């Protein structure tokens, strides 16, 4: 495993360069199209970091820069202790899992798993005797394989390839082939695909293909896993199962992992930390619950959480009152210092659907009319109108509600978020009184 650091990274495509229709959000300039700006990110050894954001925000481009498939315009990328900007992909000791699986259709599952191992770059390591297993205390698994590959004679790979279609007892295996076979079998057992080793990709289901793609990355024993939306092609049930499997494997292998997704549920359930991206910039990096409870700006607040946060324009009346044409709410005492600079100004109030509840008529409550009911069994989601403003609310399933019904909603004052109306930045979180924090 290895630490990954990205410092002041930029990516600009030259004017007129051909790119896909799903290219990231762009900033045109006389020098080209800038798709990543001022990216600073540090990922600890063994950490599971998730890059999340809407389609086109630049998260996949950042992953391609880390893997070496794209060249950075400016900034530095460090993996372990080595700056890797000038290194080709095969020398960065990373393994990438693509959204489209990218399996070789003419190779069996076994050969797909072994493909990267047979082409592992040979580095200057102290070779072990070719007729014995390398000392595990002297070399790690990759160094042992590199030593065996370096010690091979020219005829050994050729003979192994020629005899590979023969029955197991007639095949020739060099010391390097034996190491590769041992690792492929171990990975296949770990991912429960050992019975599939002789099949071709066309004979596999989507879930099986995804496990083979994961296995190919795991087999290389890289310093860093890079995963580019690997679950997006799976159905909901299989996605949930594979998501849990990836998390368990990452914890078991303890390898630094960078995972790209547009699905905030995946991000919240998988990552040790999450980097939220938008328009080529990182908006906030934090553990999942911190993103939910203390979003840095209105974009993060809206993107994290399902259904999304509700937003209402309100006016501040110091020390603790926020007013709206339809209600007047007093906030807890910890807000006083934060609200003082905004006295008399308009800000944006944010409240999540789960932090609103059915209540009785009162000046602090919201009079609404129901326009949509989604009964899920365990909970019910309502779409309601506050005058001309749509809001979403989550209520308990035992309360029957009908379209057109008029209700009063209470806001939990301790769960309110406030954002600057111009910049979208959070005003901060209120201080908790000492007697309540104990």
XYZ file of C-alpha atoms in Angstrom:
438
model
C 0.000 0.000 0.000
C 1.096 3.597 -0.451
C 0.207 7.173 0.296
C -1.078 9.167 -2.695
C -0.671 12.953 -2.869
C -1.944 15.327 -5.529
C -0.718 18.914 -5.371
C -2.091 21.858 -7.361
C -3.091 19.633 -10.272
C -4.466 21.083 -13.519
C -5.614 19.419 -16.721
C -6.200 21.381 -19.913
C -7.048 19.878 -23.289
C -5.724 21.796 -26.321
C -8.306 23.580 -28.445
C -9.857 21.241 -30.990
C -8.623 18.039 -29.355
C -11.089 15.205 -29.846
C -12.749 14.078 -26.616
C -15.805 12.042 -25.742
C -19.282 13.483 -25.340
C -19.052 12.819 -21.596
C -16.029 15.079 -21.159
C -15.854 17.001 -17.874
C -17.293 20.463 -17.360
C -15.109 22.920 -19.216
C -13.613 26.361 -18.863
C -12.700 27.749 -22.294
C -9.556 29.839 -22.631
C -7.162 30.908 -25.352
C -4.878 28.054 -24.270
C -7.471 25.265 -24.374
C -10.237 23.697 -22.315
C -9.482 23.376 -18.592
C -11.306 20.419 -17.015
C -9.471 20.181 -13.663
C -8.330 23.144 -11.573
C -6.363 23.411 -8.310
C -6.801 19.777 -7.266
C -5.145 19.152 -3.894
C -5.768 15.788 -2.275
C -3.876 13.491 0.083
C -4.853 9.841 0.554
C -3.354 7.885 3.446
C -1.853 4.386 3.303
C -4.634 1.810 3.104
C -7.408 4.405 2.885
C -10.563 3.913 0.811
C -11.112 7.300 -0.870
C -14.224 7.895 -2.967
C -14.408 10.583 -5.664
C -18.054 11.508 -6.149
C -19.840 14.112 -8.189
C -22.279 14.577 -11.079
C -21.470 13.342 -14.561
C -18.866 15.560 -16.203
C -17.340 16.923 -12.988
C -13.825 15.595 -13.791
C -13.588 12.630 -11.412
C -12.748 10.054 -14.114
C -10.217 12.433 -15.664
C -8.511 12.711 -12.261
C -8.386 8.902 -12.035
C -6.841 8.695 -15.507
C -4.200 11.239 -14.468
C -3.339 9.112 -11.427
C -3.049 5.981 -13.566
C -0.936 7.685 -16.242
C -3.501 7.345 -19.040
C -3.628 11.153 -19.253
C -0.798 13.644 -18.762
C -1.208 16.441 -16.231
C -0.898 20.014 -17.508
C 0.516 21.245 -14.183
C 0.959 20.021 -10.636
C 2.502 16.900 -9.091
C 1.302 13.357 -8.385
C 3.149 11.332 -5.761
C 2.606 7.623 -5.087
C 4.469 6.347 -2.057
C 7.624 8.424 -1.980
C 7.994 8.750 -5.748
C 6.816 11.550 -8.000
C 5.184 9.737 -10.930
C 4.257 12.507 -13.393
C 6.874 11.356 -15.908
C 6.296 7.612 -15.444
C 4.213 5.550 -17.904
C 1.213 3.636 -16.508
C 3.028 0.291 -16.207
C 5.681 1.804 -13.922
C 3.291 3.491 -11.468
C 2.383 0.245 -9.669
C -1.342 0.929 -9.863
C -4.168 -1.296 -11.095
C -7.334 0.121 -12.632
C -10.809 -1.429 -12.883
C -12.876 0.070 -15.697
C -16.608 0.603 -15.926
C -16.744 -1.558 -19.076
C -14.734 -4.443 -17.500
C -12.185 -4.306 -20.399
C -11.656 -8.074 -20.452
C -9.817 -9.645 -23.383
C -12.521 -11.599 -25.254
C -10.078 -14.094 -26.829
C -8.520 -15.051 -23.469
C -9.929 -17.327 -20.792
C -10.646 -16.066 -17.301
C -7.339 -17.609 -16.169
C -5.369 -15.793 -18.873
C -7.189 -12.528 -18.174
C -6.155 -12.785 -14.508
C -2.583 -13.676 -15.450
C -2.213 -11.102 -18.229
C -0.734 -8.299 -16.141
C 1.509 -10.674 -14.176
C 3.140 -12.077 -17.323
C 3.908 -8.525 -18.448
C 5.002 -7.148 -15.120
C 7.872 -4.660 -15.601
C 11.201 -6.211 -14.613
C 13.053 -4.067 -12.095
C 16.457 -4.412 -10.569
C 15.864 -6.821 -7.697
C 18.152 -9.455 -6.265
C 17.038 -12.596 -8.117
C 16.152 -15.764 -6.252
C 17.326 -19.132 -7.611
C 15.059 -20.035 -10.497
C 14.499 -23.589 -9.284
C 13.331 -22.634 -5.773
C 10.637 -20.463 -4.245
C 12.025 -17.017 -3.307
C 12.451 -16.307 0.385
C 9.273 -14.408 1.403
C 11.226 -12.625 4.113
C 13.706 -11.263 1.579
C 11.325 -10.275 -1.223
C 7.696 -9.225 -1.370
C 5.360 -11.042 -3.763
C 5.918 -8.698 -6.702
C 9.684 -8.599 -6.236
C 9.786 -12.408 -6.149
C 7.871 -12.575 -9.433
C 10.071 -9.878 -10.993
C 13.159 -11.813 -9.957
C 11.800 -15.008 -11.516
C 10.869 -13.179 -14.724
C 14.329 -11.595 -14.895
C 16.001 -14.992 -14.526
C 13.981 -16.671 -17.314
C 15.704 -17.941 -20.419
C 14.260 -16.873 -23.754
C 12.852 -20.322 -24.491
C 10.909 -20.749 -21.226
C 7.982 -18.391 -21.998
C 7.797 -19.817 -25.539
C 7.656 -23.426 -24.321
C 5.077 -22.521 -21.661
C 2.878 -20.870 -24.298
C 3.131 -23.808 -26.700
C 2.241 -26.399 -24.032
C -0.494 -24.355 -22.332
C -3.370 -26.043 -24.281
C -2.126 -29.507 -23.246
C -3.416 -31.451 -20.211
C -2.060 -30.210 -16.880
C 0.477 -33.023 -16.552
C 2.093 -32.217 -19.921
C 2.358 -28.437 -19.545
C 5.699 -26.790 -18.942
C 5.770 -24.264 -16.111
C 8.792 -22.113 -15.443
C 9.416 -20.838 -11.883
C 7.752 -17.564 -12.941
C 4.741 -19.482 -14.288
C 4.423 -21.334 -10.984
C 4.364 -18.051 -9.074
C 1.770 -16.661 -11.480
C -0.370 -19.794 -11.204
C -0.222 -19.674 -7.405
C -1.409 -16.052 -7.385
C -4.156 -16.591 -9.979
C -5.533 -19.568 -8.063
C -5.453 -17.625 -4.783
C -7.317 -14.664 -6.312
C -9.860 -16.945 -7.998
C -10.569 -18.653 -4.688
C -10.882 -15.298 -2.900
C -13.437 -14.027 -5.460
C -15.205 -17.404 -5.812
C -14.500 -17.652 -9.536
C -12.269 -20.760 -9.502
C -14.875 -22.823 -11.458
C -14.841 -20.142 -14.183
C -11.117 -20.140 -14.969
C -11.490 -22.040 -18.269
C -14.396 -19.935 -19.554
C -14.244 -17.005 -21.946
C -15.787 -13.579 -21.136
C -18.720 -14.195 -23.505
C -19.699 -17.137 -21.290
C -19.922 -15.005 -18.122
C -22.711 -12.964 -16.536
C -22.248 -9.283 -15.756
C -21.449 -9.985 -12.105
C -18.919 -12.654 -13.042
C -17.216 -10.326 -15.523
C -16.962 -7.671 -12.815
C -15.325 -10.130 -10.411
C -12.830 -11.136 -13.095
C -11.982 -7.465 -13.698
C -11.497 -6.999 -9.935
C -9.414 -10.157 -9.779
C -7.115 -8.966 -12.547
C -6.407 -5.822 -10.523
C -5.967 -7.737 -7.244
C -3.619 -10.281 -8.835
C -1.106 -7.554 -9.646
C -0.772 -6.727 -5.932
C -0.402 -2.998 -6.724
C 0.330 -0.155 -4.350
C -2.940 1.544 -5.355
C -6.304 0.332 -6.692
C -8.110 2.707 -9.067
C -11.787 1.920 -9.731
C -13.810 3.860 -12.315
C -17.534 3.295 -11.632
C -17.132 -0.504 -11.648
C -20.712 -1.213 -10.517
C -22.684 0.987 -12.891
C -23.456 -1.841 -15.342
C -24.894 -4.181 -12.679
C -28.506 -4.529 -11.556
C -29.516 -3.178 -8.136
C -29.293 -6.470 -6.205
C -25.938 -7.454 -7.693
C -24.646 -3.906 -7.187
C -25.357 -4.097 -3.464
C -23.689 -7.502 -3.159
C -20.592 -6.477 -5.128
C -20.339 -3.189 -3.222
C -20.068 -5.071 0.060
C -17.573 -7.481 -1.477
C -15.305 -4.651 -2.677
C -15.312 -3.041 0.776
C -14.487 -6.351 2.479
C -11.703 -7.107 0.000
C -10.187 -3.666 0.459
C -10.126 -4.099 4.228
C -8.672 -7.593 3.862
C -5.937 -6.549 1.418
C -5.323 -3.142 3.086
C -4.443 -1.533 -0.250
C -4.941 2.172 -0.875
C -8.060 2.485 -3.052
C -9.478 5.392 -5.051
C -13.026 4.742 -6.200
C -14.973 6.912 -8.660
C -18.773 7.020 -8.644
C -21.654 9.387 -9.315
C -23.851 7.489 -6.856
C -23.795 9.196 -3.454
C -25.219 6.056 -1.774
C -22.154 4.099 -2.937
C -19.926 6.905 -1.724
C -21.529 7.112 1.725
C -21.463 3.355 2.330
C -17.996 2.534 0.953
C -15.538 5.334 1.606
C -13.384 6.106 4.635
C -13.439 9.642 3.236
C -15.219 11.211 0.294
C -14.021 13.943 -2.057
C -17.017 15.744 -3.572
C -16.250 17.256 -6.989
C -18.074 19.746 -9.186
C -17.012 21.579 -12.350
C -13.435 20.342 -12.169
C -12.814 21.314 -8.545
C -12.942 19.564 -5.192
C -15.703 21.058 -3.064
C -15.068 19.198 0.210
C -13.108 16.205 1.523
C -14.430 14.592 4.695
C -15.749 11.353 6.236
C -19.287 10.446 5.115
C -21.141 11.610 8.229
C -19.283 14.931 8.288
C -20.386 15.618 4.710
C -23.968 14.880 5.735
C -23.927 16.860 8.972
C -21.628 19.768 8.064
C -21.540 20.392 4.284
C -19.079 23.091 3.257
C -21.418 24.662 0.717
C -24.855 24.416 -0.842
C -23.710 22.084 -3.640
C -22.387 19.477 -1.190
C -25.530 19.806 0.937
C -27.726 19.178 -2.101
C -25.627 16.354 -3.571
C -25.151 14.337 -0.375
C -28.368 12.888 1.013
C -31.392 11.265 -0.602
C -33.883 12.811 -1.132
C -31.952 16.038 -1.509
C -31.976 18.882 0.999
C -34.736 21.495 0.753
C -33.709 25.150 0.310
C -35.697 28.275 1.218
C -34.735 31.973 1.093
C -34.971 33.551 4.549
C -34.000 36.839 6.181
C -31.845 37.060 9.312
C -33.072 39.059 12.300
C -30.387 39.034 14.968
C -29.744 37.521 17.307
C -31.473 34.193 16.485
C -34.535 34.641 14.254
C -34.939 33.697 10.574
C -38.066 34.871 8.775
C -39.893 33.784 5.632
C -43.191 35.117 4.301
C -44.835 31.887 5.522
C -43.073 31.242 8.854
C -40.790 32.656 11.557
C -38.246 30.362 13.241
C -36.020 30.900 16.293
C -32.700 29.033 16.154
C -30.692 27.587 19.082
C -28.371 29.924 21.002
C -25.204 28.578 19.362
C -26.116 30.413 16.131
C -25.857 33.918 17.627
C -22.212 34.614 16.716
C -22.640 33.209 13.190
C -25.791 35.208 12.444
C -24.605 38.609 13.726
C -22.709 39.616 10.500
C -25.795 38.730 8.415
C -28.368 40.746 10.386
C -31.009 42.054 7.966
C -29.588 40.077 5.020
C -31.100 37.268 2.998
C -29.502 33.829 3.256
C -30.548 30.320 2.168
C -31.988 27.947 4.753
C -31.418 24.242 4.146
C -33.335 21.456 5.851
C -33.312 17.748 5.006
C -36.610 15.872 4.391
C -36.000 13.671 7.443
C -35.671 16.737 9.693
C -39.208 17.958 9.047
C -42.302 16.498 10.720
C -46.076 16.822 10.752
C -47.268 19.325 13.326
C -50.026 21.768 14.302
C -50.669 25.332 13.058
C -48.119 27.757 14.547
C -46.114 30.816 13.379
C -42.921 28.715 13.334
C -44.466 25.955 11.169
C -44.938 25.739 7.402
C -48.420 25.548 5.804
C -48.142 23.195 2.806
C -50.300 21.284 0.322
C -49.505 17.685 -0.698
C -48.913 17.130 -4.432
C -47.312 13.652 -4.426
C -47.208 10.650 -2.085
C -44.597 7.873 -2.324
C -45.388 5.096 0.155
C -42.391 2.737 0.410
C -43.687 0.623 3.276
C -40.939 1.424 5.781
C -41.367 5.169 5.225
C -43.387 7.620 3.171
C -42.038 10.506 1.081
C -44.209 13.537 0.375
C -43.792 16.253 -2.203
C -45.518 19.371 -0.906
C -45.898 22.989 -1.998
C -45.118 25.962 0.252
C -46.864 28.582 -1.889
C -44.894 28.080 -5.162
C -41.895 26.287 -3.635
C -41.756 22.456 -3.816
C -40.391 20.639 -0.742
C -39.755 16.990 0.055
C -40.615 15.472 3.429
C -40.107 12.023 4.984
C -42.765 10.853 7.442
C -43.668 7.634 9.238
C -45.685 5.138 7.159
C -48.527 4.804 9.675
C -49.854 8.323 8.932
C -52.139 8.195 5.856
C -51.791 11.265 3.628
C -53.742 12.134 0.485
C -52.890 14.308 -2.524
C -54.384 17.771 -2.068
C -54.377 17.521 1.732
C -53.215 20.616 3.622
C -50.652 20.039 6.380
C -48.457 21.948 8.794
C -44.768 21.019 8.932
C -42.340 21.675 11.781
C -38.621 22.231 11.177
C -36.133 20.782 13.684
C -34.188 23.994 14.589
C -31.042 22.087 15.611
C -30.864 20.537 12.120
C -31.029 23.785 10.136
C -28.230 24.690 7.710
C -27.640 28.249 6.490
C -25.749 29.265 3.346
C -24.593 32.574 1.916
C -27.031 33.448 -0.882
C -24.277 34.778 -3.166
C -21.357 32.373 -2.655
C -23.280 29.289 -1.540
C -20.801 28.743 1.299
C -22.039 27.466 4.627
C -22.287 30.006 7.418
C -20.874 27.295 9.675
C -22.279 25.082 12.382
C -23.491 26.472 15.711
C -21.501 25.944 18.875
C -22.931 23.467 21.367
C -23.378 24.833 24.914
C -20.990 23.232 27.395
C -23.799 21.727 29.490
C -25.166 19.940 26.395
C -21.819 18.645 25.165
C -21.115 16.777 28.388
